[in-house]
JSON list of C-alpha atoms in Angstrom, two decimals:
[
{"chain": "A", "resi": 1, "resn": "MET", "atom": "CA", "xyz": [99.91, 7.43, -54.88]},
{"chain": "A", "resi": 2, "resn": "LYS", "atom": "CA", "xyz": [96.05, 7.35, -56.07]},
{"chain": "A", "resi": 3, "resn": "VAL", "atom": "CA", "xyz": [94.13, 4.39, -54.60]},
{"chain": "A", "resi": 4, "resn": "SER", "atom": "CA", "xyz": [90.67, 3.02, -56.35]},
{"chain": "A", "resi": 5, "resn": "VAL", "atom": "CA", "xyz": [88.63, 1.42, -53.85]},
{"chain": "A", "resi": 6, "resn": "ILE", "atom": "CA", "xyz": [86.14, -1.18, -56.05]},
{"chain": "A", "resi": 7, "resn": "ILE", "atom": "CA", "xyz": [83.15, -1.56, -54.36]},
{"chain": "A", "resi": 8, "resn": "PRO", "atom": "CA", "xyz": [80.37, -4.81, -56.37]},
{"chain": "A", "resi": 9, "resn": "VAL", "atom": "CA", "xyz": [77.04, -3.72, -54.77]},
{"chain": "A", "resi": 10, "resn": "TYR", "atom": "CA", "xyz": [73.94, -6.61, -54.42]},
{"chain": "A", "resi": 11, "resn": "ASN", "atom": "CA", "xyz": [70.99, -5.33, -52.26]},
{"chain": "A", "resi": 12, "resn": "GLU", "atom": "CA", "xyz": [73.12, -4.09, -49.24]},
{"chain": "A", "resi": 13, "resn": "GLU", "atom": "CA", "xyz": [71.15, -0.94, -48.83]},
{"chain": "A", "resi": 14, "resn": "GLU", "atom": "CA", "xyz": [71.21, -1.61, -44.95]},
{"chain": "A", "resi": 15, "resn": "SER", "atom": "CA", "xyz": [75.51, -1.92, -45.06]},
{"chain": "A", "resi": 16, "resn": "ILE", "atom": "CA", "xyz": [76.30, 0.89, -47.58]},
{"chain": "A", "resi": 17, "resn": "PRO", "atom": "CA", "xyz": [76.01, 3.74, -45.50]},
{"chain": "A", "resi": 18, "resn": "GLU", "atom": "CA", "xyz": [77.81, 2.48, -43.24]},
{"chain": "A", "resi": 19, "resn": "LEU", "atom": "CA", "xyz": [80.39, 0.71, -45.36]},
{"chain": "A", "resi": 20, "resn": "TYR", "atom": "CA", "xyz": [80.71, 4.36, -46.98]},
{"chain": "A", "resi": 21, "resn": "ALA", "atom": "CA", "xyz": [81.44, 6.01, -43.43]},
{"chain": "A", "resi": 22, "resn": "GLU", "atom": "CA", "xyz": [84.23, 3.62, -42.27]},
{"chain": "A", "resi": 23, "resn": "LEU", "atom": "CA", "xyz": [86.12, 4.13, -45.68]},
{"chain": "A", "resi": 24, "resn": "ALA", "atom": "CA", "xyz": [85.50, 7.76, -45.67]},
{"chain": "A", "resi": 25, "resn": "LYS", "atom": "CA", "xyz": [87.50, 8.02, -42.25]},
{"chain": "A", "resi": 26, "resn": "VAL", "atom": "CA", "xyz": [90.12, 5.49, -43.30]},
{"chain": "A", "resi": 27, "resn": "LEU", "atom": "CA", "xyz": [90.94, 7.28, -46.67]},
{"chain": "A", "resi": 28, "resn": "SER", "atom": "CA", "xyz": [90.76, 11.02, -45.31]},
{"chain": "A", "resi": 29, "resn": "ARG", "atom": "CA", "xyz": [93.62, 10.03, -42.66]},
{"chain": "A", "resi": 30, "resn": "GLU", "atom": "CA", "xyz": [95.63, 8.97, -45.44]},
{"chain": "A", "resi": 31, "resn": "PRO", "atom": "CA", "xyz": [97.93, 10.90, -47.84]},
{"chain": "A", "resi": 32, "resn": "TRP", "atom": "CA", "xyz": [96.86, 9.17, -51.08]},
{"chain": "A", "resi": 33, "resn": "ASP", "atom": "CA", "xyz": [94.62, 10.80, -53.63]},
{"chain": "A", "resi": 34, "resn": "SER", "atom": "CA", "xyz": [91.61, 8.21, -53.56]},
{"chain": "A", "resi": 35, "resn": "GLU", "atom": "CA", "xyz": [87.99, 7.45, -55.33]},
{"chain": "A", "resi": 36, "resn": "ILE", "atom": "CA", "xyz": [85.63, 4.98, -53.94]},
{"chain": "A", "resi": 37, "resn": "ILE", "atom": "CA", "xyz": [83.36, 2.98, -56.83]},
{"chain": "A", "resi": 38, "resn": "MET", "atom": "CA", "xyz": [80.78, 1.75, -56.25]},
{"chain": "A", "resi": 39, "resn": "ILE", "atom": "CA", "xyz": [78.60, -0.87, -58.60]},
{"chain": "A", "resi": 40, "resn": "ASP", "atom": "CA", "xyz": [75.38, -1.90, -58.08]},
{"chain": "A", "resi": 41, "resn": "ASP", "atom": "CA", "xyz": [74.88, -5.40, -60.10]},
{"chain": "A", "resi": 42, "resn": "GLY", "atom": "CA", "xyz": [71.39, -5.13, -60.85]},
{"chain": "A", "resi": 43, "resn": "SER", "atom": "CA", "xyz": [70.00, -4.83, -57.29]},
{"chain": "A", "resi": 44, "resn": "THR", "atom": "CA", "xyz": [66.42, -5.23, -56.75]},
{"chain": "A", "resi": 45, "resn": "ASP", "atom": "CA", "xyz": [66.20, -3.29, -53.13]},
{"chain": "A", "resi": 46, "resn": "ARG", "atom": "CA", "xyz": [67.08, 0.38, -52.88]},
{"chain": "A", "resi": 47, "resn": "SER", "atom": "CA", "xyz": [70.73, -0.31, -53.03]},
{"chain": "A", "resi": 48, "resn": "ALA", "atom": "CA", "xyz": [71.00, 1.82, -56.33]},
{"chain": "A", "resi": 49, "resn": "ALA", "atom": "CA", "xyz": [69.63, 5.09, -54.61]},
{"chain": "A", "resi": 50, "resn": "VAL", "atom": "CA", "xyz": [71.69, 5.00, -51.43]},
{"chain": "A", "resi": 51, "resn": "ILE", "atom": "CA", "xyz": [74.66, 4.57, -53.61]},
{"chain": "A", "resi": 52, "resn": "SER", "atom": "CA", "xyz": [73.59, 7.58, -55.94]},
{"chain": "A", "resi": 53, "resn": "ARG", "atom": "CA", "xyz": [72.82, 9.83, -52.67]},
{"chain": "A", "resi": 54, "resn": "ILE", "atom": "CA", "xyz": [76.13, 9.51, -51.60]},
{"chain": "A", "resi": 55, "resn": "ALA", "atom": "CA", "xyz": [77.97, 9.98, -54.74]},
{"chain": "A", "resi": 56, "resn": "GLU", "atom": "CA", "xyz": [75.69, 13.24, -55.25]},
{"chain": "A", "resi": 57, "resn": "GLN", "atom": "CA", "xyz": [77.17, 14.57, -52.14]},
{"chain": "A", "resi": 58, "resn": "ASP", "atom": "CA", "xyz": [80.69, 13.02, -52.30]},
{"chain": "A", "resi": 59, "resn": "PRO", "atom": "CA", "xyz": [82.60, 13.70, -55.89]},
{"chain": "A", "resi": 60, "resn": "SER", "atom": "CA", "xyz": [85.16, 11.12, -54.81]},
{"chain": "A", "resi": 61, "resn": "VAL", "atom": "CA", "xyz": [82.11, 8.54, -55.52]},
{"chain": "A", "resi": 62, "resn": "ARG", "atom": "CA", "xyz": [81.77, 7.28, -58.49]},
{"chain": "A", "resi": 63, "resn": "PHE", "atom": "CA", "xyz": [78.29, 4.93, -59.44]},
{"chain": "A", "resi": 64, "resn": "VAL", "atom": "CA", "xyz": [78.64, 2.51, -61.80]},
{"chain": "A", "resi": 65, "resn": "ARG", "atom": "CA", "xyz": [75.14, 0.68, -62.29]},
{"chain": "A", "resi": 66, "resn": "PHE", "atom": "CA", "xyz": [73.88, -2.44, -64.26]},
{"chain": "A", "resi": 67, "resn": "ALA", "atom": "CA", "xyz": [70.78, -2.79, -66.10]},
{"chain": "A", "resi": 68, "resn": "ARG", "atom": "CA", "xyz": [70.77, -6.52, -64.18]},
{"chain": "A", "resi": 69, "resn": "ASN", "atom": "CA", "xyz": [72.63, -8.97, -62.01]},
{"chain": "A", "resi": 70, "resn": "PHE", "atom": "CA", "xyz": [75.91, -9.90, -63.86]},
{"chain": "A", "resi": 71, "resn": "GLY", "atom": "CA", "xyz": [77.59, -11.65, -60.86]},
{"chain": "A", "resi": 72, "resn": "GLN", "atom": "CA", "xyz": [80.57, -9.87, -58.63]},
{"chain": "A", "resi": 73, "resn": "THR", "atom": "CA", "xyz": [83.18, -11.02, -61.29]},
{"chain": "A", "resi": 74, "resn": "ALA", "atom": "CA", "xyz": [81.37, -8.29, -63.94]},
{"chain": "A", "resi": 75, "resn": "ALA", "atom": "CA", "xyz": [81.08, -5.96, -61.17]},
{"chain": "A", "resi": 76, "resn": "ILE", "atom": "CA", "xyz": [84.76, -5.83, -60.44]},
{"chain": "A", "resi": 77, "resn": "LEU", "atom": "CA", "xyz": [85.63, -5.74, -64.20]},
{"chain": "A", "resi": 78, "resn": "ALA", "atom": "CA", "xyz": [83.71, -2.69, -64.43]},
{"chain": "A", "resi": 79, "resn": "GLY", "atom": "CA", "xyz": [85.15, -0.94, -61.36]},
{"chain": "A", "resi": 80, "resn": "ILE", "atom": "CA", "xyz": [88.84, -1.92, -62.59]},
{"chain": "A", "resi": 81, "resn": "ASP", "atom": "CA", "xyz": [87.43, -0.24, -66.22]},
{"chain": "A", "resi": 82, "resn": "HIS", "atom": "CA", "xyz": [86.34, 2.60, -64.50]},
{"chain": "A", "resi": 83, "resn": "ALA", "atom": "CA", "xyz": [89.24, 3.26, -62.01]},
{"chain": "A", "resi": 84, "resn": "THR", "atom": "CA", "xyz": [92.01, 5.76, -62.29]},
{"chain": "A", "resi": 85, "resn": "GLY", "atom": "CA", "xyz": [94.35, 4.63, -59.45]},
{"chain": "A", "resi": 86, "resn": "GLU", "atom": "CA", "xyz": [97.74, 3.32, -59.54]},
{"chain": "A", "resi": 87, "resn": "VAL", "atom": "CA", "xyz": [96.33, 0.80, -56.68]},
{"chain": "A", "resi": 88, "resn": "LEU", "atom": "CA", "xyz": [93.35, -0.92, -57.02]},
{"chain": "A", "resi": 89, "resn": "ILE", "atom": "CA", "xyz": [91.62, -2.22, -53.92]},
{"chain": "A", "resi": 90, "resn": "PRO", "atom": "CA", "xyz": [88.23, -4.42, -54.37]},
{"chain": "A", "resi": 91, "resn": "MET", "atom": "CA", "xyz": [85.95, -5.20, -51.02]},
{"chain": "A", "resi": 92, "resn": "ASP", "atom": "CA", "xyz": [82.76, -6.28, -50.44]},
{"chain": "A", "resi": 93, "resn": "ALA", "atom": "CA", "xyz": [79.65, -4.06, -49.62]},
{"chain": "A", "resi": 94, "resn": "ASP", "atom": "CA", "xyz": [78.84, -6.68, -46.46]},
{"chain": "A", "resi": 95, "resn": "LEU", "atom": "CA", "xyz": [80.78, -5.17, -44.31]},
{"chain": "A", "resi": 96, "resn": "GLN", "atom": "CA", "xyz": [82.44, -8.36, -43.33]},
{"chain": "A", "resi": 97, "resn": "ASN", "atom": "CA", "xyz": [86.10, -6.78, -44.89]},
{"chain": "A", "resi": 98, "resn": "ASP", "atom": "CA", "xyz": [87.38, -4.17, -43.08]},
{"chain": "A", "resi": 99, "resn": "PRO", "atom": "CA", "xyz": [88.59, -0.75, -44.05]},
{"chain": "A", "resi": 100, "resn": "ALA", "atom": "CA", "xyz": [91.04, -0.47, -41.36]},
{"chain": "A", "resi": 101, "resn": "ASP", "atom": "CA", "xyz": [93.11, -3.23, -43.09]},
{"chain": "A", "resi": 102, "resn": "ILE", "atom": "CA", "xyz": [93.61, -0.68, -46.39]},
{"chain": "A", "resi": 103, "resn": "PRO", "atom": "CA", "xyz": [96.57, 1.14, -45.00]},
{"chain": "A", "resi": 104, "resn": "ARG", "atom": "CA", "xyz": [98.03, -2.01, -43.81]},
{"chain": "A", "resi": 105, "resn": "LEU", "atom": "CA", "xyz": [97.69, -3.60, -47.72]},
{"chain": "A", "resi": 106, "resn": "LEU", "atom": "CA", "xyz": [98.80, -0.42, -49.26]},
{"chain": "A", "resi": 107, "resn": "ALA", "atom": "CA", "xyz": [101.88, -1.07, -47.10]},
{"chain": "A", "resi": 108, "resn": "LYS", "atom": "CA", "xyz": [103.03, -3.82, -48.34]},
{"chain": "A", "resi": 109, "resn": "ILE", "atom": "CA", "xyz": [102.29, -2.26, -51.95]},
{"chain": "A", "resi": 110, "resn": "ASP", "atom": "CA", "xyz": [104.91, 0.12, -51.35]},
{"chain": "A", "resi": 111, "resn": "GLU", "atom": "CA", "xyz": [107.38, -2.95, -50.45]},
{"chain": "A", "resi": 112, "resn": "GLY", "atom": "CA", "xyz": [107.41, -3.52, -54.03]},
{"chain": "A", "resi": 113, "resn": "TYR", "atom": "CA", "xyz": [104.78, -5.99, -53.98]},
{"chain": "A", "resi": 114, "resn": "ASP", "atom": "CA", "xyz": [101.94, -6.30, -57.01]},
{"chain": "A", "resi": 115, "resn": "VAL", "atom": "CA", "xyz": [99.47, -8.26, -55.13]},
{"chain": "A", "resi": 116, "resn": "VAL", "atom": "CA", "xyz": [98.43, -8.12, -51.55]},
{"chain": "A", "resi": 117, "resn": "SER", "atom": "CA", "xyz": [96.14, -10.54, -50.31]},
{"chain": "A", "resi": 118, "resn": "GLY", "atom": "CA", "xyz": [94.11, -10.82, -47.81]},
{"chain": "A", "resi": 119, "resn": "TRP", "atom": "CA", "xyz": [93.45, -14.13, -45.29]},
{"chain": "A", "resi": 120, "resn": "ARG", "atom": "CA", "xyz": [90.27, -14.26, -43.24]},
{"chain": "A", "resi": 121, "resn": "LYS", "atom": "CA", "xyz": [92.14, -16.33, -41.00]},
{"chain": "A", "resi": 122, "resn": "ASN", "atom": "CA", "xyz": [89.67, -15.99, -38.14]},
{"chain": "A", "resi": 123, "resn": "ARG", "atom": "CA", "xyz": [86.60, -16.40, -40.64]},
{"chain": "A", "resi": 124, "resn": "GLN", "atom": "CA", "xyz": [83.23, -15.42, -39.31]},
{"chain": "A", "resi": 125, "resn": "ASP", "atom": "CA", "xyz": [81.45, -17.76, -41.38]},
{"chain": "A", "resi": 126, "resn": "ARG", "atom": "CA", "xyz": [78.99, -20.64, -41.22]},
{"chain": "A", "resi": 127, "resn": "LEU", "atom": "CA", "xyz": [81.39, -23.55, -40.92]},
{"chain": "A", "resi": 128, "resn": "LEU", "atom": "CA", "xyz": [79.97, -26.47, -43.13]},
{"chain": "A", "resi": 129, "resn": "SER", "atom": "CA", "xyz": [78.69, -24.13, -45.74]},
{"chain": "A", "resi": 130, "resn": "ARG", "atom": "CA", "xyz": [81.05, -21.48, -45.92]},
{"chain": "A", "resi": 131, "resn": "ARG", "atom": "CA", "xyz": [84.49, -22.33, -44.31]},
{"chain": "A", "resi": 132, "resn": "VAL", "atom": "CA", "xyz": [85.08, -26.12, -44.72]},
{"chain": "A", "resi": 133, "resn": "PRO", "atom": "CA", "xyz": [84.27, -26.27, -48.88]},
{"chain": "A", "resi": 134, "resn": "SER", "atom": "CA", "xyz": [86.37, -22.58, -49.13]},
{"chain": "A", "resi": 135, "resn": "MET", "atom": "CA", "xyz": [89.47, -24.43, -47.11]},
{"chain": "A", "resi": 136, "resn": "LEU", "atom": "CA", "xyz": [89.72, -27.73, -49.56]},
{"chain": "A", "resi": 137, "resn": "ALA", "atom": "CA", "xyz": [88.77, -25.32, -52.53]},
{"chain": "A", "resi": 138, "resn": "ASN", "atom": "CA", "xyz": [91.97, -22.87, -51.41]},
{"chain": "A", "resi": 139, "resn": "LYS", "atom": "CA", "xyz": [94.03, -25.91, -50.91]},
{"chain": "A", "resi": 140, "resn": "LEU", "atom": "CA", "xyz": [93.25, -27.32, -54.48]},
{"chain": "A", "resi": 141, "resn": "ILE", "atom": "CA", "xyz": [93.95, -24.15, -55.93]},
{"chain": "A", "resi": 142, "resn": "SER", "atom": "CA", "xyz": [96.93, -23.92, -54.52]},
{"chain": "A", "resi": 143, "resn": "ARG", "atom": "CA", "xyz": [98.15, -27.20, -55.47]},
{"chain": "A", "resi": 144, "resn": "TRP", "atom": "CA", "xyz": [97.07, -27.09, -59.09]},
{"chain": "A", "resi": 145, "resn": "THR", "atom": "CA", "xyz": [98.31, -23.20, -59.86]},
{"chain": "A", "resi": 146, "resn": "GLY", "atom": "CA", "xyz": [101.43, -23.14, -58.04]},
{"chain": "A", "resi": 147, "resn": "VAL", "atom": "CA", "xyz": [100.58, -20.02, -56.69]},
{"chain": "A", "resi": 148, "resn": "ALA", "atom": "CA", "xyz": [100.20, -20.91, -52.60]},
{"chain": "A", "resi": 149, "resn": "LEU", "atom": "CA", "xyz": [97.51, -18.38, -50.88]},
{"chain": "A", "resi": 150, "resn": "ASN", "atom": "CA", "xyz": [95.54, -19.68, -47.85]},
{"chain": "A", "resi": 151, "resn": "ASP", "atom": "CA", "xyz": [92.42, -17.11, -48.55]},
{"chain": "A", "resi": 152, "resn": "TYR", "atom": "CA", "xyz": [91.34, -16.95, -52.45]},
{"chain": "A", "resi": 153, "resn": "GLY", "atom": "CA", "xyz": [87.78, -16.32, -52.40]},
{"chain": "A", "resi": 154, "resn": "CYS", "atom": "CA", "xyz": [88.86, -13.22, -49.53]},
{"chain": "A", "resi": 155, "resn": "THR", "atom": "CA", "xyz": [87.72, -10.22, -51.90]},
{"chain": "A", "resi": 156, "resn": "LEU", "atom": "CA", "xyz": [89.51, -7.40, -50.41]},
{"chain": "A", "resi": 157, "resn": "LYS", "atom": "CA", "xyz": [93.42, -7.33, -51.78]},
{"chain": "A", "resi": 158, "resn": "ALA", "atom": "CA", "xyz": [95.41, -4.83, -53.10]},
{"chain": "A", "resi": 159, "resn": "TYR", "atom": "CA", "xyz": [96.79, -4.81, -57.06]},
{"chain": "A", "resi": 160, "resn": "ARG", "atom": "CA", "xyz": [98.83, -2.62, -58.91]},
{"chain": "A", "resi": 161, "resn": "ALA", "atom": "CA", "xyz": [96.91, -1.37, -62.04]},
{"chain": "A", "resi": 162, "resn": "THR", "atom": "CA", "xyz": [99.51, -2.69, -64.40]},
{"chain": "A", "resi": 163, "resn": "ALA", "atom": "CA", "xyz": [99.16, -6.17, -63.19]},
{"chain": "A", "resi": 164, "resn": "LEU", "atom": "CA", "xyz": [95.32, -6.18, -64.07]},
{"chain": "A", "resi": 165, "resn": "LYS", "atom": "CA", "xyz": [96.03, -5.32, -67.73]},
{"chain": "A", "resi": 166, "resn": "GLY", "atom": "CA", "xyz": [94.66, -7.67, -70.18]},
{"chain": "A", "resi": 167, "resn": "ALA", "atom": "CA", "xyz": [93.72, -9.85, -67.41]},
{"chain": "A", "resi": 168, "resn": "GLN", "atom": "CA", "xyz": [90.16, -12.43, -69.09]},
{"chain": "A", "resi": 169, "resn": "LEU", "atom": "CA", "xyz": [87.60, -12.75, -66.09]},
{"chain": "A", "resi": 170, "resn": "TYR", "atom": "CA", "xyz": [84.77, -15.04, -66.96]},
{"chain": "A", "resi": 171, "resn": "GLY", "atom": "CA", "xyz": [82.45, -16.89, -64.17]},
{"chain": "A", "resi": 172, "resn": "GLU", "atom": "CA", "xyz": [83.69, -16.36, -60.83]},
{"chain": "A", "resi": 173, "resn": "MET", "atom": "CA", "xyz": [87.15, -15.72, -61.92]},
{"chain": "A", "resi": 174, "resn": "HIS", "atom": "CA", "xyz": [88.00, -12.69, -59.78]},
{"chain": "A", "resi": 175, "resn": "ARG", "atom": "CA", "xyz": [89.35, -14.41, -57.04]},
{"chain": "A", "resi": 176, "resn": "PHE", "atom": "CA", "xyz": [91.83, -16.21, -59.81]},
{"chain": "A", "resi": 177, "resn": "ILE", "atom": "CA", "xyz": [93.38, -12.53, -60.52]},
{"chain": "A", "resi": 178, "resn": "PRO", "atom": "CA", "xyz": [96.32, -13.10, -58.33]},
{"chain": "A", "resi": 179, "resn": "ILE", "atom": "CA", "xyz": [96.99, -16.30, -60.29]},
{"chain": "A", "resi": 180, "resn": "TYR", "atom": "CA", "xyz": [97.45, -14.39, -63.27]},
{"chain": "A", "resi": 181, "resn": "ALA", "atom": "CA", "xyz": [99.46, -11.58, -61.43]},
{"chain": "A", "resi": 182, "resn": "SER", "atom": "CA", "xyz": [101.98, -14.66, -60.22]},
{"chain": "A", "resi": 183, "resn": "TRP", "atom": "CA", "xyz": [101.91, -16.00, -64.01]},
{"chain": "A", "resi": 184, "resn": "ARG", "atom": "CA", "xyz": [103.38, -12.82, -65.65]},
{"chain": "A", "resi": 185, "resn": "GLY", "atom": "CA", "xyz": [105.94, -12.25, -63.15]},
{"chain": "A", "resi": 186, "resn": "GLY", "atom": "CA", "xyz": [103.92, -10.29, -60.70]},
{"chain": "A", "resi": 187, "resn": "ARG", "atom": "CA", "xyz": [105.27, -10.32, -56.33]},
{"chain": "A", "resi": 188, "resn": "LEU", "atom": "CA", "xyz": [102.21, -11.71, -54.24]},
{"chain": "A", "resi": 189, "resn": "ASP", "atom": "CA", "xyz": [101.82, -11.66, -50.76]},
{"chain": "A", "resi": 190, "resn": "GLU", "atom": "CA", "xyz": [99.60, -12.61, -48.23]},
{"chain": "A", "resi": 191, "resn": "ILE", "atom": "CA", "xyz": [98.34, -10.73, -44.95]},
{"chain": "A", "resi": 192, "resn": "VAL", "atom": "CA", "xyz": [95.99, -11.68, -42.13]},
{"chain": "A", "resi": 193, "resn": "VAL", "atom": "CA", "xyz": [92.83, -9.37, -42.26]},
{"chain": "A", "resi": 194, "resn": "ASN", "atom": "CA", "xyz": [89.99, -8.76, -39.87]},
{"chain": "A", "resi": 195, "resn": "HIS", "atom": "CA", "xyz": [86.96, -10.34, -40.93]},
{"chain": "A", "resi": 196, "resn": "ARG", "atom": "CA", "xyz": [83.44, -9.70, -39.29]},
{"chain": "A", "resi": 197, "resn": "ALA", "atom": "CA", "xyz": [80.03, -11.39, -39.14]},
{"chain": "A", "resi": 198, "resn": "ARG", "atom": "CA", "xyz": [77.31, -10.34, -41.36]},
{"chain": "A", "resi": 199, "resn": "ARG", "atom": "CA", "xyz": [75.23, -7.62, -39.46]},
{"chain": "A", "resi": 200, "resn": "PHE", "atom": "CA", "xyz": [72.38, -6.97, -42.59]},
{"chain": "A", "resi": 201, "resn": "GLY", "atom": "CA", "xyz": [70.64, -9.19, -45.13]},
{"chain": "A", "resi": 202, "resn": "THR", "atom": "CA", "xyz": [71.51, -12.52, -46.25]},
{"chain": "A", "resi": 203, "resn": "SER", "atom": "CA", "xyz": [74.46, -14.04, -47.87]},
{"chain": "A", "resi": 204, "resn": "LYS", "atom": "CA", "xyz": [74.18, -14.61, -51.98]},
{"chain": "A", "resi": 205, "resn": "TYR", "atom": "CA", "xyz": [76.41, -17.66, -52.06]},
{"chain": "A", "resi": 206, "resn": "GLY", "atom": "CA", "xyz": [75.75, -20.90, -50.60]},
{"chain": "A", "resi": 207, "resn": "ILE", "atom": "CA", "xyz": [77.83, -24.62, -51.22]},
{"chain": "A", "resi": 208, "resn": "GLY", "atom": "CA", "xyz": [76.94, -24.98, -55.21]},
{"chain": "A", "resi": 209, "resn": "ARG", "atom": "CA", "xyz": [79.07, -21.75, -55.86]},
{"chain": "A", "resi": 210, "resn": "THR", "atom": "CA", "xyz": [81.95, -24.30, -54.85]},
{"chain": "A", "resi": 211, "resn": "PHE", "atom": "CA", "xyz": [81.52, -26.26, -57.96]},
{"chain": "A", "resi": 212, "resn": "LYS", "atom": "CA", "xyz": [81.58, -23.35, -60.46]},
{"chain": "A", "resi": 213, "resn": "VAL", "atom": "CA", "xyz": [84.60, -22.06, -58.52]},
{"chain": "A", "resi": 214, "resn": "LEU", "atom": "CA", "xyz": [86.18, -26.05, -59.78]},
{"chain": "A", "resi": 215, "resn": "LEU", "atom": "CA", "xyz": [84.73, -25.37, -63.22]},
{"chain": "A", "resi": 216, "resn": "ASP", "atom": "CA", "xyz": [86.62, -22.13, -63.14]},
{"chain": "A", "resi": 217, "resn": "LEU", "atom": "CA", "xyz": [89.87, -23.68, -62.29]},
{"chain": "A", "resi": 218, "resn": "MET", "atom": "CA", "xyz": [89.97, -25.69, -65.19]},
{"chain": "A", "resi": 219, "resn": "THR", "atom": "CA", "xyz": [89.25, -22.47, -67.60]},
{"chain": "A", "resi": 220, "resn": "VAL", "atom": "CA", "xyz": [91.85, -21.02, -65.45]},
{"chain": "A", "resi": 221, "resn": "LYS", "atom": "CA", "xyz": [94.45, -23.73, -65.99]},
{"chain": "A", "resi": 222, "resn": "PHE", "atom": "CA", "xyz": [93.46, -23.74, -69.76]},
{"chain": "A", "resi": 223, "resn": "LEU", "atom": "CA", "xyz": [94.39, -20.44, -70.41]},
{"chain": "A", "resi": 224, "resn": "GLY", "atom": "CA", "xyz": [97.54, -20.30, -68.26]},
{"chain": "A", "resi": 225, "resn": "GLY", "atom": "CA", "xyz": [98.84, -23.58, -69.90]},
{"chain": "A", "resi": 226, "resn": "TYR", "atom": "CA", "xyz": [97.57, -23.35, -73.50]},
{"chain": "A", "resi": 227, "resn": "THR", "atom": "CA", "xyz": [96.33, -19.70, -74.56]},
{"chain": "A", "resi": 228, "resn": "ALA", "atom": "CA", "xyz": [99.23, -19.21, -76.83]},
{"chain": "A", "resi": 229, "resn": "LYS", "atom": "CA", "xyz": [99.71, -23.15, -77.87]},
{"chain": "A", "resi": 230, "resn": "PRO", "atom": "CA", "xyz": [96.33, -24.77, -78.01]},
{"chain": "A", "resi": 231, "resn": "ALA", "atom": "CA", "xyz": [97.48, -27.45, -80.44]},
{"chain": "A", "resi": 232, "resn": "TYR", "atom": "CA", "xyz": [99.62, -28.50, -77.42]},
{"chain": "A", "resi": 233, "resn": "LEU", "atom": "CA", "xyz": [96.41, -29.67, -75.67]},
{"chain": "A", "resi": 234, "resn": "PHE", "atom": "CA", "xyz": [93.80, -30.70, -78.50]},
{"chain": "A", "resi": 235, "resn": "GLY", "atom": "CA", "xyz": [96.86, -31.82, -80.81]},
{"chain": "A", "resi": 236, "resn": "GLY", "atom": "CA", "xyz": [98.06, -34.38, -77.55]},
{"chain": "A", "resi": 237, "resn": "ILE", "atom": "CA", "xyz": [94.05, -35.44, -77.38]},
{"chain": "A", "resi": 238, "resn": "GLY", "atom": "CA", "xyz": [93.94, -35.75, -80.98]},
{"chain": "A", "resi": 239, "resn": "ILE", "atom": "CA", "xyz": [97.23, -38.11, -81.54]},
{"chain": "A", "resi": 240, "resn": "SER", "atom": "CA", "xyz": [96.05, -40.05, -78.52]},
{"chain": "A", "resi": 241, "resn": "LEU", "atom": "CA", "xyz": [92.49, -40.80, -80.12]},
{"chain": "A", "resi": 242, "resn": "LEU", "atom": "CA", "xyz": [94.14, -41.59, -83.75]},
{"chain": "A", "resi": 243, "resn": "GLY", "atom": "CA", "xyz": [96.49, -43.93, -81.72]},
{"chain": "A", "resi": 244, "resn": "ILE", "atom": "CA", "xyz": [93.85, -45.64, -80.44]},
{"chain": "A", "resi": 245, "resn": "GLY", "atom": "CA", "xyz": [91.57, -45.38, -83.59]},
{"chain": "A", "resi": 246, "resn": "GLY", "atom": "CA", "xyz": [94.16, -47.21, -85.05]},
{"chain": "A", "resi": 247, "resn": "VAL", "atom": "CA", "xyz": [94.73, -50.19, -82.49]},
{"chain": "A", "resi": 248, "resn": "LEU", "atom": "CA", "xyz": [91.15, -50.64, -82.81]},
{"chain": "A", "resi": 249, "resn": "ALA", "atom": "CA", "xyz": [91.41, -51.02, -86.33]},
{"chain": "A", "resi": 250, "resn": "LEU", "atom": "CA", "xyz": [93.93, -53.37, -86.62]},
{"chain": "A", "resi": 251, "resn": "ALA", "atom": "CA", "xyz": [92.17, -55.76, -84.18]},
{"chain": "A", "resi": 252, "resn": "SER", "atom": "CA", "xyz": [88.99, -55.26, -86.33]},
{"chain": "A", "resi": 253, "resn": "ILE", "atom": "CA", "xyz": [90.82, -56.17, -89.60]}
]
């Protein structure tokens, strides 16, 4: 089995060397063929230079660089496009995801699952600005989509590459990939993973991200329910408006 670890990077120059060292140590102990794909998402610090130096020294590290900041979803999609592995594992570059959890994710893939999602049960983030909005969003997403996960926002997941083919992602929609896989018949599981406090830099996300996620959820619901039959939605709205217009016209007459 070949494994591709996909890491979107934005202004994480201090974290990258330690993350690479941890990853290399974990991957060297396992029997898989592996590659690490780091995508610099238009960083304004020295992240690109740090990644470039690592890639020069280690041929298993592949470096993709964006001309400007396009966002985490675009960076993950670029990693998926460049990946050659049968199993894809995205993770954050800020050291909060633990590379030691990767073998446990892959053990679940070996059991026959198509997506194994990490659950940051003991999340090391601020309560009001990060954990509470995330908890509410997870409950809403699970209820609205019918795909029950405790932690959609955890980047650390394992996917069979076949489960990602044809996925259309926009905005912050990388978190909804498990929903696509489930709607296409994929098997999902979730395991508790280690979550560590941020050591370097600052978080790139605040409470405002929650509203973007809600808008993306509406997009996902539309794409899942009406992509192949848009007339069901727009036709229903049109007929309803036509009926209301007819009633108002009769009342006016």
